[in-house]
XYZ file of C-alpha atoms in Angstrom:
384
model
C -17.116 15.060 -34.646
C -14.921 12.257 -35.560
C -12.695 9.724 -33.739
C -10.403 11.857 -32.891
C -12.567 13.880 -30.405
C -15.199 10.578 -29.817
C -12.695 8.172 -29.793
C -15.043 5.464 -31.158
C -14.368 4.064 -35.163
C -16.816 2.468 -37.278
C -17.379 -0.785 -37.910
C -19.142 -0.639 -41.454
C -19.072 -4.525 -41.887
C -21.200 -4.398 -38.818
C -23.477 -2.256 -40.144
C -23.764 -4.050 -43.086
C -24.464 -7.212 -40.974
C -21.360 -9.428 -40.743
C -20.288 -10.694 -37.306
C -17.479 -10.030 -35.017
C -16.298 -13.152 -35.850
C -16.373 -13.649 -39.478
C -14.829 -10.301 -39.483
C -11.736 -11.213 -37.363
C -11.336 -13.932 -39.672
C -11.623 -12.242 -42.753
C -8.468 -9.762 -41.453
C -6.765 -12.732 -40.445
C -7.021 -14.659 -43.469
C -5.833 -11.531 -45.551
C -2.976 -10.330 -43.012
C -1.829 -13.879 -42.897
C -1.761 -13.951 -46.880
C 0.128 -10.268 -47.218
C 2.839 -11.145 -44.557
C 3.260 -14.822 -43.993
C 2.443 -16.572 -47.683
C 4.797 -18.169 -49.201
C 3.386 -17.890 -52.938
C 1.316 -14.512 -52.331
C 2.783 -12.318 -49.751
C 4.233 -8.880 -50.344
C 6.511 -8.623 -47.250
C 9.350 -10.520 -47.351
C 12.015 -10.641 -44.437
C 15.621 -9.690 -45.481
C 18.716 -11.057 -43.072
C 18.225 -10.778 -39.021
C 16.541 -7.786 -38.776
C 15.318 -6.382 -41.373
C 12.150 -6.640 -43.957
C 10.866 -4.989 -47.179
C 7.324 -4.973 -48.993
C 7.759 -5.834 -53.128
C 5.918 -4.108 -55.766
C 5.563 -7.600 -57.810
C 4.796 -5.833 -61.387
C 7.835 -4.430 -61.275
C 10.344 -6.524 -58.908
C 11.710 -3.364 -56.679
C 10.869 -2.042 -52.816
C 8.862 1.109 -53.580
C 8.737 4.279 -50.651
C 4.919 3.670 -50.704
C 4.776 -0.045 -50.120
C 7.729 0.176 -47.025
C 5.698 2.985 -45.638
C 2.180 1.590 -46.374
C 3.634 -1.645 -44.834
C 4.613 0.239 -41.771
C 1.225 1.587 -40.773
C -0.465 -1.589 -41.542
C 2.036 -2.836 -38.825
C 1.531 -0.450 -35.919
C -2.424 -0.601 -36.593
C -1.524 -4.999 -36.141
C 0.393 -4.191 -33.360
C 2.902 -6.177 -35.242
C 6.312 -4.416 -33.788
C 8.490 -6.986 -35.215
C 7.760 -6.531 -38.912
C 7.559 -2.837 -38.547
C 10.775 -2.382 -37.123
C 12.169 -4.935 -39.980
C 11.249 -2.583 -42.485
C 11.849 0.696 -40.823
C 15.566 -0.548 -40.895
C 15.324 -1.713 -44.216
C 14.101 1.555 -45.566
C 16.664 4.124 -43.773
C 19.870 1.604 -44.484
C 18.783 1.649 -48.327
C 16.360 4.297 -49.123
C 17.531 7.027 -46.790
C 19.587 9.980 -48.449
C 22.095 11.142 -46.552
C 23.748 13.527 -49.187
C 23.251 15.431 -52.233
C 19.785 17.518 -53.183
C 17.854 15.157 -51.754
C 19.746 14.546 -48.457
C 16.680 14.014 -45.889
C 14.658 12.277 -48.023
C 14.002 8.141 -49.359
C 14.919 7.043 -52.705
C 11.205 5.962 -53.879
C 12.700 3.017 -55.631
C 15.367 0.491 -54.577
C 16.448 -3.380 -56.248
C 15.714 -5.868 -53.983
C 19.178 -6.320 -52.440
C 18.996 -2.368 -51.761
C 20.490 -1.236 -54.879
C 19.189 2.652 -54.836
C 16.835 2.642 -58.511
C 16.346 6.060 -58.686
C 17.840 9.200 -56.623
C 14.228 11.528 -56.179
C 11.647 10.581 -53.702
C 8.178 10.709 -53.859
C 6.355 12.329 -51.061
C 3.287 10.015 -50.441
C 6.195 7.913 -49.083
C 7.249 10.443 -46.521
C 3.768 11.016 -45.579
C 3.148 7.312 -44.613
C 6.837 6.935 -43.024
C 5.918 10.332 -40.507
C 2.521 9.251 -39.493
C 3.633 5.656 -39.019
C 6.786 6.354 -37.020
C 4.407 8.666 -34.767
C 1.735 6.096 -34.263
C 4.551 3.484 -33.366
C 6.226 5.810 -30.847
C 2.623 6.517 -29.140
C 1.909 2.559 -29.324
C 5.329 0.855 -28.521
C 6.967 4.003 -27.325
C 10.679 5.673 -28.329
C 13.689 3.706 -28.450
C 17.494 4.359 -29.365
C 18.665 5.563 -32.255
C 16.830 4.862 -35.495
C 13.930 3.392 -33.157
C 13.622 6.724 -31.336
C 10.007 6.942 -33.677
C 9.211 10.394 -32.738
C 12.335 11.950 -33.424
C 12.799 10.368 -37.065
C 9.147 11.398 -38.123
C 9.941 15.242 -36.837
C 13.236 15.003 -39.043
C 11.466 13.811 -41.603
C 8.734 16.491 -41.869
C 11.272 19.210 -41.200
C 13.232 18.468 -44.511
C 9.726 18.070 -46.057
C 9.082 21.746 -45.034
C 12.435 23.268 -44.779
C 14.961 21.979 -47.548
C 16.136 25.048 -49.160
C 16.491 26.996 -46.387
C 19.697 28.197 -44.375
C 21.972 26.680 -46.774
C 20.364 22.882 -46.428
C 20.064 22.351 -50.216
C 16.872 20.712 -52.080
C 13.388 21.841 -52.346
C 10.612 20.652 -49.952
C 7.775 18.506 -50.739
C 5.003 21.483 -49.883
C 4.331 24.733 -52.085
C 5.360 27.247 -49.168
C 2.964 29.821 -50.627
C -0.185 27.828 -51.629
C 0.425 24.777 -49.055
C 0.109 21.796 -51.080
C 1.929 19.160 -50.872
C 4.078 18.601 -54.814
C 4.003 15.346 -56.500
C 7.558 15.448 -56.259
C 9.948 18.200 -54.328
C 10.393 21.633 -56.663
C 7.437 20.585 -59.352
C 4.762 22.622 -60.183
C 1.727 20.711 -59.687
C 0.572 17.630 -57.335
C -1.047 14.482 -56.926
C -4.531 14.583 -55.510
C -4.284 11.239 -53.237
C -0.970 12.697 -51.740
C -3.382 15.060 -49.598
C -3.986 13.775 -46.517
C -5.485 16.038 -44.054
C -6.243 13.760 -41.721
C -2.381 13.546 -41.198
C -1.895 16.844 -41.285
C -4.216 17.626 -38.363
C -1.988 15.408 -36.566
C 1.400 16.464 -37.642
C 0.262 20.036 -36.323
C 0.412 18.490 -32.708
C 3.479 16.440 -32.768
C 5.916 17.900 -35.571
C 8.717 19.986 -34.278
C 6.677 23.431 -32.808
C 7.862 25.534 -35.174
C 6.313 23.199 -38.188
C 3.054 22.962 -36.362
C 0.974 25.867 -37.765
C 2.192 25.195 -41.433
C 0.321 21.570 -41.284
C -2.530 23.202 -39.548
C -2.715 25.536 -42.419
C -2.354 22.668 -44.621
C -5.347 20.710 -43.664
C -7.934 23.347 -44.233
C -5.985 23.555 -47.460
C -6.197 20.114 -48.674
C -9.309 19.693 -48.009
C -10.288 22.383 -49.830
C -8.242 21.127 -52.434
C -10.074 17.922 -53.074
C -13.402 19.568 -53.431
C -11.618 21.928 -56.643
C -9.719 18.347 -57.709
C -12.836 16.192 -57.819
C -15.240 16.567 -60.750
C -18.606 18.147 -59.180
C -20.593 15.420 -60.818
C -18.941 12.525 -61.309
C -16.176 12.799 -58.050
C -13.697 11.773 -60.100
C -10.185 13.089 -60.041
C -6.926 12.862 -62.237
C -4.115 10.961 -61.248
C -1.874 14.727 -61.412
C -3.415 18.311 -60.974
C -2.813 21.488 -61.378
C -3.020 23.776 -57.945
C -5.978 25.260 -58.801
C -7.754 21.749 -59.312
C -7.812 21.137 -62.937
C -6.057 17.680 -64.131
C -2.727 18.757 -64.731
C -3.106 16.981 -69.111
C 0.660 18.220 -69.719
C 2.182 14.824 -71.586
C 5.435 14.627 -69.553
C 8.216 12.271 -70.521
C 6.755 9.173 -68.682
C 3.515 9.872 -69.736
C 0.372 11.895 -69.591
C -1.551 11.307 -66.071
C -5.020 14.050 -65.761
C -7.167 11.552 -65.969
C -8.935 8.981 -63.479
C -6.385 6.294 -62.989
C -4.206 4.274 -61.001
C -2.747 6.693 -58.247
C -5.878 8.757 -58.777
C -8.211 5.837 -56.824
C -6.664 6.498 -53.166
C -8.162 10.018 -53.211
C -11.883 8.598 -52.165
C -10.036 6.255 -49.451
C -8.350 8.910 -47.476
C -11.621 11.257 -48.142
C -13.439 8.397 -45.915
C -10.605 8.111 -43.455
C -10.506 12.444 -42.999
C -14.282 11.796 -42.451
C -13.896 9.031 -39.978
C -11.117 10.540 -37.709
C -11.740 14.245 -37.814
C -15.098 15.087 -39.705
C -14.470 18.605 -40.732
C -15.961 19.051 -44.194
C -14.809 21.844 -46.372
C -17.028 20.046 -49.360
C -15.196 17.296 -49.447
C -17.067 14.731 -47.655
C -19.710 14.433 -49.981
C -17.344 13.308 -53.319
C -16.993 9.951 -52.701
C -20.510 9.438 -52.904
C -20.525 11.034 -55.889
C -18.307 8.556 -57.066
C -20.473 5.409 -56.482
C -23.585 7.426 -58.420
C -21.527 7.734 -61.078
C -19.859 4.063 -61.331
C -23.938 2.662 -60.619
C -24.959 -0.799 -59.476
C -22.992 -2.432 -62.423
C -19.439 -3.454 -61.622
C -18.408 -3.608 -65.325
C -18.135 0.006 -65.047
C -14.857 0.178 -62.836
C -13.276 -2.387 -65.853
C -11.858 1.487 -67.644
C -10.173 4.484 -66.959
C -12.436 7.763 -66.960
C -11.694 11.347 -67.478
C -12.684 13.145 -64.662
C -16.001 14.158 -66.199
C -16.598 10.165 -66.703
C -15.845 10.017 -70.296
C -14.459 6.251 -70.963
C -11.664 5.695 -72.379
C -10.068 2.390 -74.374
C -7.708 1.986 -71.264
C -8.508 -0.905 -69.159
C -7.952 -0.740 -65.316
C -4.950 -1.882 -64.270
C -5.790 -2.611 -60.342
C -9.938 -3.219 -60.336
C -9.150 -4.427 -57.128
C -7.623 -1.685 -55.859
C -10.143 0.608 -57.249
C -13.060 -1.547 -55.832
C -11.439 -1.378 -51.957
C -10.565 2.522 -52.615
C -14.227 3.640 -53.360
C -15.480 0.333 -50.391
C -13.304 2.267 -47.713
C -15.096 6.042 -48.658
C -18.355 4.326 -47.232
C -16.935 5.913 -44.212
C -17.788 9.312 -45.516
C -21.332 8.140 -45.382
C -23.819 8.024 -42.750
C -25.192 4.472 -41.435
C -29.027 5.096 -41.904
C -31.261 1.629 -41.849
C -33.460 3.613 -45.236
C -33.050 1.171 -48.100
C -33.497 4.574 -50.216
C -30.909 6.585 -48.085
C -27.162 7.536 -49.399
C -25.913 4.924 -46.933
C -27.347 1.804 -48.926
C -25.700 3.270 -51.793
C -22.207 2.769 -49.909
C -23.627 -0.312 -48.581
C -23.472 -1.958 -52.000
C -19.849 -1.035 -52.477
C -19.007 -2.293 -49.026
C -20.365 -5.800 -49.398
C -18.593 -6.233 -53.176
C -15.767 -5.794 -51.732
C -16.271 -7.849 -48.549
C -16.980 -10.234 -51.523
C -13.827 -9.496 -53.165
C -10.574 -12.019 -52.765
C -7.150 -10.600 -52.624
C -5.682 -10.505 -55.935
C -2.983 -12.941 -57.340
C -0.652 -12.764 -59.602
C 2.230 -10.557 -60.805
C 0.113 -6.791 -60.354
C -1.195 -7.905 -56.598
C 0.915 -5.363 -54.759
C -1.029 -2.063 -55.128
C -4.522 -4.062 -55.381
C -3.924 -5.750 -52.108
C -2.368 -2.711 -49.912
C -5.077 -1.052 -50.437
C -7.265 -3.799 -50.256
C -5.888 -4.443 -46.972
C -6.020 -0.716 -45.843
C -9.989 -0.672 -46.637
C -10.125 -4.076 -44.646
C -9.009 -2.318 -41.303
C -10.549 0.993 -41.752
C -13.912 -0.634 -42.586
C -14.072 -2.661 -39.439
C -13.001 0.342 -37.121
C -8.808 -0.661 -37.054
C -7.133 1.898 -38.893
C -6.837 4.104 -36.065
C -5.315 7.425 -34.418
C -2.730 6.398 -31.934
């Protein structure tokens, strides 16, 4: 049973033994730094009303940081900055025409210049789940602000471009009910699937949609557990529907192997475990994971293949990486054993307690999901 049905969420820092109150000023500190900073932070307002989140290694607004930004904001309860960005992202990233009318453009310039025409999906993903949350916290407003009704839109051209004449393809395999890595290719992206959304899209997308993501969830989940090596836990960054790392070299590069996008699959493993608790097999990978990286933090200093061969490719986001595999701990049950599974996760979770926000020009990624493990981890990254 998880907190969907309990309606309880762990505090892990708790369990680990840090207080209320150094905990409240630990998300503080770190929400203060991401937002408000002047040198560090990643959102940035834009004009009188609107805001946008900057990937700082590359100097554009990225689907995945606007959206990310957007659930960190209705879990902050801060409407203000949400809204910012919400408008932000559908005056610049919203298609309104063409193949991909329905969807974001995953990359814009700063001043909204559109970088790129294609979306990526995790971005969609995020902007749904968000906009529902915000319309269950705040409620529905007018127009763009009407939350509920924008996040059904959006996961109806998800599921339905290509249909009836509405041209595109949709970000899920129809037949095998995967989500793509992007709309009409033939593989995906492991830490796109995120049944713990899905569970909840199948009770407030448009009725019609509802079964599909219902279908989806047992299917992702499944997923993960044919994705994730069975010794190591490890997963490629791109797989192949049947689970393999999808090793094709494609013109940006060749991605089956435990990297960069690849670290957010243990993170949203935990999160699946903490609000809904249904385990096809998956539950037990992240755990996996911390066996296999050991006691020694040098070890998350490379990229892996999947069966935990190292490779002469440094990590780019350690700190990242560190907060993804922290924030699975939720995966694992709190036992007071110092030999039980729990003070395995235990370890991981007081590194990265121990672990500043990053600085510096690649602190984006890092520190959203630093930031992400610092609210699920002390029971705020919540179902509303």
């Amino acid at each position: 049973m998880g907190s969907f049905d309990n309606k309880t969420y762990r505090n892990v820092f708790k369990e680990i033994g840090k207080t209320q109150e150094e905990i409240d000023a630990k998300i503080k500190e770190a929400v203060d730094t991401f937002f408000y900073d002047e040198k560090e932070r990643i959102y940035h307002p834009a004009g009188d009303d609107m805001g946008y989140l900057v990937d700082t290694g590359n100097n554009d607004a990225r689907t995945e940081g606007m959206s990310y930004g957007m659930m960190m904001c209705v879990q902050l309860d801060m409407k203000e900055e949400f809204d910012r960005i919400w408008k932000w992202a559908k005056t610049f990233m919203y298609m309104e025409d063409g193949d991909n009318e329905g969807y974001f453009a995953w990359s814009c310039q700063l001043d909204g210049t559109k970088n790129a025409y294609g979306p990526a999906p995790d971005g969609e993903e995020f902007f749904a789940m968000a906009l529902f949350f915000a319309s269950h916290r705040w409620g529905d407003g007018e127009g763009i602000y009407n939350y509920s009704k924008q996040a059904q839109d959006i996961l109806r051209a998800c599921l339905h471009k290509g249909e009836n004449g509405r041209v595109g393809d949709p970000m899920w395999n129809r037949d095998n009910g995967q989500i793509l890595f992007v709309p009409g290719s033939p593989y995906t992206d492991p830490s796109y699937h995120l049944p713990h959304f899905y569970e909840l899209f199948a009770l407030w997308a448009y009725e019609e949609d509802r079964e599909f993501f219902k279908k989806a969830a047992t299917v992702s989940r499944k997923y993960l557990v044919s994705a994730c090596h069975p010794e190591t836990g490890l997963n490629p960054e791109y797989g192949n529907f049947d689970g393999t790392p999808m090793d094709e070299k494609l013109p940006w590069g060749q991605f089956g192997d435990f990297f960069s996008d690849a670290y957010r699959t243990a993170a949203n493993i935990g999160l699946d475990a903490e609000w809904f608790g249904v385990d096809e097999g998956q539950l037990g990978v992240p755990l996996k994971a911390m066996k296999f990286f050991g006691t020694d933090l040098e070890a998350v200093r490379c990229a892996y293949k999947v069966d935990g061969t190292p490779l002469e490719r440094p990590v780019l986001h350690p700190v990242g990486l560190v907060s993804t595999i922290a924030q699975s701990a939720l995966s694992v049950p709190y036992s007071e054993d110092p030999d039980s599974d729990f003070a395995v996760a235990a370890k991981w979770v007081n590194w990265f307690w121990n672990q500043p926000l990053r600085k510096g020009e690649r602190r984006y990624y890092d520190n959203c999901l630093y930031l992400f493990a610092l609210l699920a981890l002390s029971g705020n990254y919540r179902i509303w």
